[in-house]
Coordinates of C-alpha atoms (C1' of nucleotides) in Angstrom, one line a residue:
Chain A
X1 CA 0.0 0.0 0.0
X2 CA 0.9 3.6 -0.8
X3 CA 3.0 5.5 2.0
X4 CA 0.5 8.0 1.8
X5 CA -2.4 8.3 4.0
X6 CA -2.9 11.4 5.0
X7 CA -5.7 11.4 7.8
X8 CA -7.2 9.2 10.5
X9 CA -10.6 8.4 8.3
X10 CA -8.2 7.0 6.0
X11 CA -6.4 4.8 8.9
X12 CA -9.4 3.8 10.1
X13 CA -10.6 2.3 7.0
X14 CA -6.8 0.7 6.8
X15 CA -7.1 -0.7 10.0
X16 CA -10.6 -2.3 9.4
X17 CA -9.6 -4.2 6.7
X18 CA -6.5 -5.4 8.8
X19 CA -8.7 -6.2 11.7
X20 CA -11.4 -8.5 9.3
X21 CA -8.2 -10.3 8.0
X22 CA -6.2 -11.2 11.4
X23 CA -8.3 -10.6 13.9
X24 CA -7.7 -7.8 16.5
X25 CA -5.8 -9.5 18.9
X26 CA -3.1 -11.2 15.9
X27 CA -3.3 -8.2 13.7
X28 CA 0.5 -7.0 14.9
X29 CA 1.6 -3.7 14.9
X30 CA 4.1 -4.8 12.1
X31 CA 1.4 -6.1 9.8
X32 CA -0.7 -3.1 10.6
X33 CA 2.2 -0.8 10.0
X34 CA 2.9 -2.7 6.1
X35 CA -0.6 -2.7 5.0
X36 CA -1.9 0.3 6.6
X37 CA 1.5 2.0 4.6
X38 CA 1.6 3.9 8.2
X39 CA 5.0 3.8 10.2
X40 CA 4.7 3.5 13.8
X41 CA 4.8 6.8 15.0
X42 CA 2.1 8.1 13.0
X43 CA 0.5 5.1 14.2
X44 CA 0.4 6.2 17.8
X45 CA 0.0 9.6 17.0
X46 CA -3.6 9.0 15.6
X47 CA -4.1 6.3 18.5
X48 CA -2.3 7.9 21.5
X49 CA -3.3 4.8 23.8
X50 CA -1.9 2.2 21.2
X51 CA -4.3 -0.9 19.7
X52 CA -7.2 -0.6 22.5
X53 CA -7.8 3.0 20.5
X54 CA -7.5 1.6 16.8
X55 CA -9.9 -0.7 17.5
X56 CA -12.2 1.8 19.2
X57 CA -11.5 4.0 16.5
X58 CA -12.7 1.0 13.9
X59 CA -15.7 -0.6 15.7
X60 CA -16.9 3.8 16.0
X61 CA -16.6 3.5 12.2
X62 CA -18.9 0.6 11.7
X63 CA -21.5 1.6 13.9
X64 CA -22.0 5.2 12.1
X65 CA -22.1 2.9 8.9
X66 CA -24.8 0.7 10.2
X67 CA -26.9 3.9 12.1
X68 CA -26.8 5.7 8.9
X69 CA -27.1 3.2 6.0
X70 CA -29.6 0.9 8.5
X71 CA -30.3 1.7 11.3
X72 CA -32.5 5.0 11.0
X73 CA -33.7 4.2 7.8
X74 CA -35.3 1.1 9.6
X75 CA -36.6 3.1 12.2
X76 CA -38.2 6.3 10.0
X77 CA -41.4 7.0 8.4
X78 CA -44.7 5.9 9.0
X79 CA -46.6 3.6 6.9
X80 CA -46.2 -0.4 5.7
X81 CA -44.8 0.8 2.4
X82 CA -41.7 2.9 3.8
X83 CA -40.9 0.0 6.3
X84 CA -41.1 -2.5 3.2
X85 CA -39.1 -1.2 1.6
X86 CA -36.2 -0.5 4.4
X87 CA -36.6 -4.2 5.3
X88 CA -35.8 -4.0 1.9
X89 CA -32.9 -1.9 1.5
X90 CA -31.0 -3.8 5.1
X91 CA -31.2 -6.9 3.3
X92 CA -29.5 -5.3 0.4
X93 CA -27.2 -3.1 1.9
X94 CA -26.5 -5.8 4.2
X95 CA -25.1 -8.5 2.0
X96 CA -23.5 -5.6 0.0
X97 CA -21.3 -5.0 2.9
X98 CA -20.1 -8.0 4.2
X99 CA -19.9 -9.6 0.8
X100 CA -17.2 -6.4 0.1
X101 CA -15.4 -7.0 3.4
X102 CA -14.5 -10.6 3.5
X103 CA -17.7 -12.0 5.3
X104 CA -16.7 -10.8 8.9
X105 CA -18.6 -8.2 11.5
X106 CA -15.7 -7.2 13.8
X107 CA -18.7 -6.9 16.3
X108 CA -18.8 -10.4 16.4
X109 CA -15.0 -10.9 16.4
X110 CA -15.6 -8.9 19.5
X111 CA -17.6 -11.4 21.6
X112 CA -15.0 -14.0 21.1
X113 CA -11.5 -14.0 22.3
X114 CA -9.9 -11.9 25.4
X115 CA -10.3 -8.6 25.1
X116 CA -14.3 -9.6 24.9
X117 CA -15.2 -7.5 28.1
X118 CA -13.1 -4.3 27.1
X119 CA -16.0 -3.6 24.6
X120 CA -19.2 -5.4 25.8
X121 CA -20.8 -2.7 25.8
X122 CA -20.5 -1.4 22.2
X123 CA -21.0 -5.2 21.4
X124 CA -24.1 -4.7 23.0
X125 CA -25.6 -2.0 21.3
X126 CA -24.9 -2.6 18.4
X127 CA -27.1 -5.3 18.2
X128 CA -29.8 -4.1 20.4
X129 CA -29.8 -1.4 18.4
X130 CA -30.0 -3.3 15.4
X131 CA -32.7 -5.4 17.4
X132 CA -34.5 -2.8 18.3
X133 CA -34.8 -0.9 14.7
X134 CA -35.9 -3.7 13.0
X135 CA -38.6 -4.5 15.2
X136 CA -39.8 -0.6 14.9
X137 CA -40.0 -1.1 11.3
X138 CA -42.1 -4.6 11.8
X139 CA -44.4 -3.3 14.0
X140 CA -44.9 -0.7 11.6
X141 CA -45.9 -3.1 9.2
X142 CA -48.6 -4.4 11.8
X143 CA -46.9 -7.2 13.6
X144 CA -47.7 -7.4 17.5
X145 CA -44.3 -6.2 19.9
X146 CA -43.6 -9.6 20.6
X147 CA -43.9 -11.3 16.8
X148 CA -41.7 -7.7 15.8
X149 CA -39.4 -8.8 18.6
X150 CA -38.7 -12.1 18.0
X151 CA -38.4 -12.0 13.9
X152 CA -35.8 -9.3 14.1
X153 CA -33.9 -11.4 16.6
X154 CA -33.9 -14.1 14.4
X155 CA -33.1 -12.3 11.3
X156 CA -30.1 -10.8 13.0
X157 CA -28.8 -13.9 14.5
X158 CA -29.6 -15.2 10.7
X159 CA -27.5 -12.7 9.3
X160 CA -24.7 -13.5 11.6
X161 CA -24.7 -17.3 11.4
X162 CA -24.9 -16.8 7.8
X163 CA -21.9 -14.7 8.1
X164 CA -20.2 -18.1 9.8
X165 CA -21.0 -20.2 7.2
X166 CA -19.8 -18.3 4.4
X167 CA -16.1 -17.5 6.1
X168 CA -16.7 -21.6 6.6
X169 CA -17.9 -22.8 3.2
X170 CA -15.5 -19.9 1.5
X171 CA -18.7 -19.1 -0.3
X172 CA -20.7 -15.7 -1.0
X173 CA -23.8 -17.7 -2.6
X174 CA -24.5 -19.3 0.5
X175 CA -24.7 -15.9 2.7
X176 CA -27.0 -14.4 -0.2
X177 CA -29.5 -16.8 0.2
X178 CA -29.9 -16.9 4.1
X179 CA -30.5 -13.4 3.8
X180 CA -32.7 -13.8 0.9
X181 CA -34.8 -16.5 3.0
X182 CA -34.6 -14.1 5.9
X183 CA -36.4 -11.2 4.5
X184 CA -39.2 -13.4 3.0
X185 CA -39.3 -14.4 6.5
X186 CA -39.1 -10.9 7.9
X187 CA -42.1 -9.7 5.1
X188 CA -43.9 -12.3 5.5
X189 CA -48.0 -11.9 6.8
X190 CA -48.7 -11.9 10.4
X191 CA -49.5 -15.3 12.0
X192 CA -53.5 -15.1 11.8
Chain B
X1 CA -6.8 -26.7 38.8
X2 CA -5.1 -29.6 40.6
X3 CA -1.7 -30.5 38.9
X4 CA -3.0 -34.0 38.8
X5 CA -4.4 -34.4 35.4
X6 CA -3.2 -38.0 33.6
X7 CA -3.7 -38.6 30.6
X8 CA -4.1 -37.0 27.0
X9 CA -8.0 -37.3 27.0
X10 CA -8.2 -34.9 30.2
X11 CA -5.9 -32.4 28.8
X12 CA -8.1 -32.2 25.7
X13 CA -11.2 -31.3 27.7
X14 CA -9.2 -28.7 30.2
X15 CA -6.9 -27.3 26.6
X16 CA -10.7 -26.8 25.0
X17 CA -11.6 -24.9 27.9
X18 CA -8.9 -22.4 28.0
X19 CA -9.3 -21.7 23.8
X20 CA -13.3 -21.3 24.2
X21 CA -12.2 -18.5 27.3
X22 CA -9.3 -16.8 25.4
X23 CA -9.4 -17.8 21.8
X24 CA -6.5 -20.0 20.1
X25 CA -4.5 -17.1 19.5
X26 CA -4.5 -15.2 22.7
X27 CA -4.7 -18.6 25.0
X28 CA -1.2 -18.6 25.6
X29 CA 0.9 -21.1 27.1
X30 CA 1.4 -19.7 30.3
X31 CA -2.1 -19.4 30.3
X32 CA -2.6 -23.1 29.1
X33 CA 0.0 -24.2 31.8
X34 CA -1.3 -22.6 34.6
X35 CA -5.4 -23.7 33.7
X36 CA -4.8 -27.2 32.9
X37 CA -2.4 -27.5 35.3
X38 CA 0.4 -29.2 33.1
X39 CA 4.0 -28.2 32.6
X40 CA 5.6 -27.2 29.5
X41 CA 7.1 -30.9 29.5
X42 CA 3.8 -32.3 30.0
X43 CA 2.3 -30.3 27.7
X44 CA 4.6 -30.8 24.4
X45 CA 5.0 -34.7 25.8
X46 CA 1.5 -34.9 24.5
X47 CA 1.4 -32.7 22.0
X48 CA 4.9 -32.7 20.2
X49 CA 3.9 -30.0 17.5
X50 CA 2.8 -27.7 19.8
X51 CA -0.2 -25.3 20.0
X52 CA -0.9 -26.6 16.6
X53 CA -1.3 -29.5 17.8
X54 CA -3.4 -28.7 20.7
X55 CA -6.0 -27.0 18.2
X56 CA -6.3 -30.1 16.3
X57 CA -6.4 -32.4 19.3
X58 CA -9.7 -30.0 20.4
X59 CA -11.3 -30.1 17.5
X60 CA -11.0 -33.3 16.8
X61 CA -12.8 -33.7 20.0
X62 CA -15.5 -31.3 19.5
X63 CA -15.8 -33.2 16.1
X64 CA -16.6 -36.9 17.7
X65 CA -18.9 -35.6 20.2
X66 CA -21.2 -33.7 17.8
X67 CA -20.6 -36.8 15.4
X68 CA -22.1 -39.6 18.1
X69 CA -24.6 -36.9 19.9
X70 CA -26.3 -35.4 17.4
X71 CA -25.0 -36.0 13.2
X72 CA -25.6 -40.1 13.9
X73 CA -29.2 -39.9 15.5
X74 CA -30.0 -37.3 12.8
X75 CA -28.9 -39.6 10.3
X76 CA -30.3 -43.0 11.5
X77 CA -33.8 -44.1 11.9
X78 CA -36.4 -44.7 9.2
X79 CA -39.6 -43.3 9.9
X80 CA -41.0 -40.1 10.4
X81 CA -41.3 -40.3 14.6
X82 CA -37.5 -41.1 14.7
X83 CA -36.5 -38.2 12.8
X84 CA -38.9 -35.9 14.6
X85 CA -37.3 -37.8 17.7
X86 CA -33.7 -36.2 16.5
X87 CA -34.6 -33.0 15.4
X88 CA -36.1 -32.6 19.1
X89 CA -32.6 -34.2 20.3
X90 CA -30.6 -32.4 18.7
X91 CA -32.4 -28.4 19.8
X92 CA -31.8 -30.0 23.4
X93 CA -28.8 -31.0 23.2
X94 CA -27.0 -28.5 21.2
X95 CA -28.6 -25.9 23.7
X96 CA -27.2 -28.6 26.9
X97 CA -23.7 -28.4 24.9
X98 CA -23.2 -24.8 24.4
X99 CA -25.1 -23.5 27.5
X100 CA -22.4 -25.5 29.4
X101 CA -19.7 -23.9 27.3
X102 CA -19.6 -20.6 27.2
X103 CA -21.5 -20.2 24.2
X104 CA -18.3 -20.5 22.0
X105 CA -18.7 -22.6 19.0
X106 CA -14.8 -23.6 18.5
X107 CA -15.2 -24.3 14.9
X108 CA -17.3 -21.0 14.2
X109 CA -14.3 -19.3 15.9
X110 CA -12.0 -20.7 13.9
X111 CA -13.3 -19.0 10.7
X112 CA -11.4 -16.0 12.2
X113 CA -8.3 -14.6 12.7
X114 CA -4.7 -15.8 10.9
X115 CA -4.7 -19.7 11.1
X116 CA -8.5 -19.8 9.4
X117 CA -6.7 -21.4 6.3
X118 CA -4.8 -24.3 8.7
X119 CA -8.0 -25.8 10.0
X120 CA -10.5 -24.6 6.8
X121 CA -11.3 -28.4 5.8
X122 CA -12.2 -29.3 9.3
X123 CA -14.4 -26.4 9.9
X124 CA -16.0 -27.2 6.3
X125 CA -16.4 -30.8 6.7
X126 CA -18.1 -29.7 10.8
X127 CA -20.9 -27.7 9.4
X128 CA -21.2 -29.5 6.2
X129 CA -21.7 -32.6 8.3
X130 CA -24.5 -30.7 10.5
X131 CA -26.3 -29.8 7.6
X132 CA -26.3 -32.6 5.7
X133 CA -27.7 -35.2 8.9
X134 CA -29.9 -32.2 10.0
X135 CA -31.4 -32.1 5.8
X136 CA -31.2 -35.9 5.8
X137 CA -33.8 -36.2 9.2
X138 CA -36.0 -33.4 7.4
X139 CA -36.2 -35.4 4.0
X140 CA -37.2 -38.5 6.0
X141 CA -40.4 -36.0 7.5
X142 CA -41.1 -36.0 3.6
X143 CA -39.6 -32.4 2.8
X144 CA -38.2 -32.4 -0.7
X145 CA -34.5 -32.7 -1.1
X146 CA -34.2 -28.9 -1.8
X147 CA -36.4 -27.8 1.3
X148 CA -34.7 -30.2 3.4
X149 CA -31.5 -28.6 2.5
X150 CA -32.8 -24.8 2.7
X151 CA -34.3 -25.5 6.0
X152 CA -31.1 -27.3 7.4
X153 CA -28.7 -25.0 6.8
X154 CA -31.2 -22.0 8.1
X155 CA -31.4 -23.6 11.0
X156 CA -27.2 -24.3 11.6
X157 CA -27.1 -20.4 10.7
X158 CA -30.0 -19.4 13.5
X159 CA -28.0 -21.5 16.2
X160 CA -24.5 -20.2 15.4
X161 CA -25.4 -16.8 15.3
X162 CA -28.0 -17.2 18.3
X163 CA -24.6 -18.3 20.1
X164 CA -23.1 -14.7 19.0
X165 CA -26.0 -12.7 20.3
X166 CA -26.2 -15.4 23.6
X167 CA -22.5 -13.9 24.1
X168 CA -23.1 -10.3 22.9
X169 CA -26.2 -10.2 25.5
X170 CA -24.4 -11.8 27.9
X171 CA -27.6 -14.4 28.0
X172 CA -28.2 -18.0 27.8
X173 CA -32.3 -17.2 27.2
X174 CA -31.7 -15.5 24.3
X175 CA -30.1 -18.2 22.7
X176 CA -32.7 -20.6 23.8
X177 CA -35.5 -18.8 22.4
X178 CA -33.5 -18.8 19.2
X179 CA -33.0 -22.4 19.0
X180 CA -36.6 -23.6 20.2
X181 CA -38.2 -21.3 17.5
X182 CA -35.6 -23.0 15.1
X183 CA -36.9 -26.3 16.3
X184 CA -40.4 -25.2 15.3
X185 CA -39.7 -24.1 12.0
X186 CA -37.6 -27.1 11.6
X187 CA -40.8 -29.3 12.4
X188 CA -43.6 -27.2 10.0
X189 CA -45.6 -29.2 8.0
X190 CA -44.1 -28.8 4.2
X191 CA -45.2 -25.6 2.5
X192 CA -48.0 -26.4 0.2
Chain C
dG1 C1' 3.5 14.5 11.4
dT2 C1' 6.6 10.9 10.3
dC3 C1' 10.7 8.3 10.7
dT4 C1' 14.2 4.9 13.0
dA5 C1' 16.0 2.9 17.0
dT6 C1' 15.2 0.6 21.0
dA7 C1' 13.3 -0.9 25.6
dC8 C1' 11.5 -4.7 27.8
dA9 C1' 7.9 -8.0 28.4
dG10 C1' 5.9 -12.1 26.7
dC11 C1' 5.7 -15.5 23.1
dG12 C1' 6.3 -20.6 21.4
dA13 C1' 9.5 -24.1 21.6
dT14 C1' 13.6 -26.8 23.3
dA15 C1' 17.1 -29.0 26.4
dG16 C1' 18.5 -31.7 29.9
dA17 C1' 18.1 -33.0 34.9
dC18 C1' 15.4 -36.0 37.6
Chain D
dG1 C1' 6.4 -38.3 32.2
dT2 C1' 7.3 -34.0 34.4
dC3 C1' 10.1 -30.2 35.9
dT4 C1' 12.9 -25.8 35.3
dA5 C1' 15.9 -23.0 32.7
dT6 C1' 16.7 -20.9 28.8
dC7 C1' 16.8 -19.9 23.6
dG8 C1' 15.6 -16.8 19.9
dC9 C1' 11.9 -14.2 18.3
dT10 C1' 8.1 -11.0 18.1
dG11 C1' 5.0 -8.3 20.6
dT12 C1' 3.5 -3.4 22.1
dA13 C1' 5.0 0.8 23.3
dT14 C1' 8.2 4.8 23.7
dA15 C1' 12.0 8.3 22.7
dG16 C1' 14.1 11.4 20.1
dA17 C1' 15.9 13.1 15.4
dC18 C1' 14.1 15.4 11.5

DNA sequence: GTCTATACAGCGATAGAC
DNA sequence: GTCTATCGCTGTATAGAC
């Protein structure tokens, strides 16, 4: 890569794609330092307290993705059609993304592995939040709270297992269809 | 842990324990040492390749027990109460297994970080294995071949990423929810 | 703001006594 | 079969020149 990043955006986005590859707790400072084309002291002069603030830095990043590409979107408007169609869209966007950056949420990296507590709690909301504005957009399509509630858990935890099983099978296809089945699932008519 | 552990088996089951905690990466052998109570001479007496080794020794085990627990019964039997039978088996038992584990699938985990490519055919052949007995129990309920198959691996994808949100939430229920509304859609009479 | 050099802790792995 | 001591390497983090 280029020695020439100029700004932390740009390191961010560097250190993301380092972070899907290796994982954050293999992910050295020397392979971050070749293939973010940073040397080490800009390195710690964009992330004063070392690794602990890239990844902060990176799992920020994602999150304003997701909030603004899925999140809100979800969770605007007012009638069935506008909620249709962002159940829509997440599916979309959704495979989009993880398709384009090698199958992995770093969010879920995050629950495995040692440094699991340090961010539990943006673990957490990501996918409450993610949860939570998926079931806004159900109910607006006229399910009860508790059907909204459970469908968008299982369309997230579809999503994510999906996500296993293509990094598993080495296989996009796979992924594209879970989703697929899961917003048939997600539109589909309330139980009478 | 007592320093009195014997034999190979034992270490296994204590070694699986430490990489479901800490990940393979980051469980390091001080770590290992000092949690399954063997010394470094123990340690590469039974595993003479090392951590490498140790990983393949784990999984190998994992492997066997999903292979005589829940695969076999899925596959086995001839009539439609048997399979219902190991569909029902295998919700209970895979929620016994993991509940009891820290919600860490070891193979699922494995499709991260820098030695994904060293174990890739054993994580393949895991969930190819699932899927297959789980679509072979659901073609004996009289699903077609390619429902069975749609369904099966739906339902591997809901359980592994029920385990991520069990570990994002911090929650066992969670996870159970997931996999008993997995069993029912498992169990659905065949779409028209 | 970016570089190189370096501190020093911890890693996986090995050797050799018992 | 298990122990301790130790090797060589790599890790993160820091210091100081430019």
């Amino acid at each position: 890569m280029a020695r020439t990043v100029l700004d932390r955006a740009d390191a961010v986005r560097a250190l993301a794609g380092v972070f899907r590859k290796r994982g954050f707790e293999s992910g050295s400072l020397s392979v971050i330092q070749q293939e973010t084309g940073l040397g080490r002291g800009s390195l710690y002069h964009f992330f004063p307290e070392g690794k602990a603030d890239m990844a902060r830095a990176v799992l920020g990043h994602v999150s304003e993705w997701f909030e603004e590409r899925i999140f809100a979107p979800l969770r605007t408007g007012e009638n069935t059609e506008s909620a249709d169609a962002a159940v829509d869209a997440m599916c979309r966007e959704t495979v989009a993304y993880f398709v384009s950056r090698e199958s992995v949420c770093l969010f879920a990296a995050m629950t495995l592995g040692q440094e699991r507590d340090t961010f539990a709690e943006a673990v957490r909301g990501y996918f409450t939040d993610w949860v939570d504005a998926l079931a806004t957009a159900l109910r607006r399509r006229g399910l009860t709270d508790e059907e909204a509630a459970s469908r968008a858990l299982d369309a997230v935890a579809a999503i994510q297992g999906g996500l296993i099983l293509a990094r598993a099978y080495g296989d996009d296809a796979t992924f594209e269809r879970i989703v697929d089945r899961t917003r048939q699932h997600l539109l589909a008519p309330a139980p009478r």
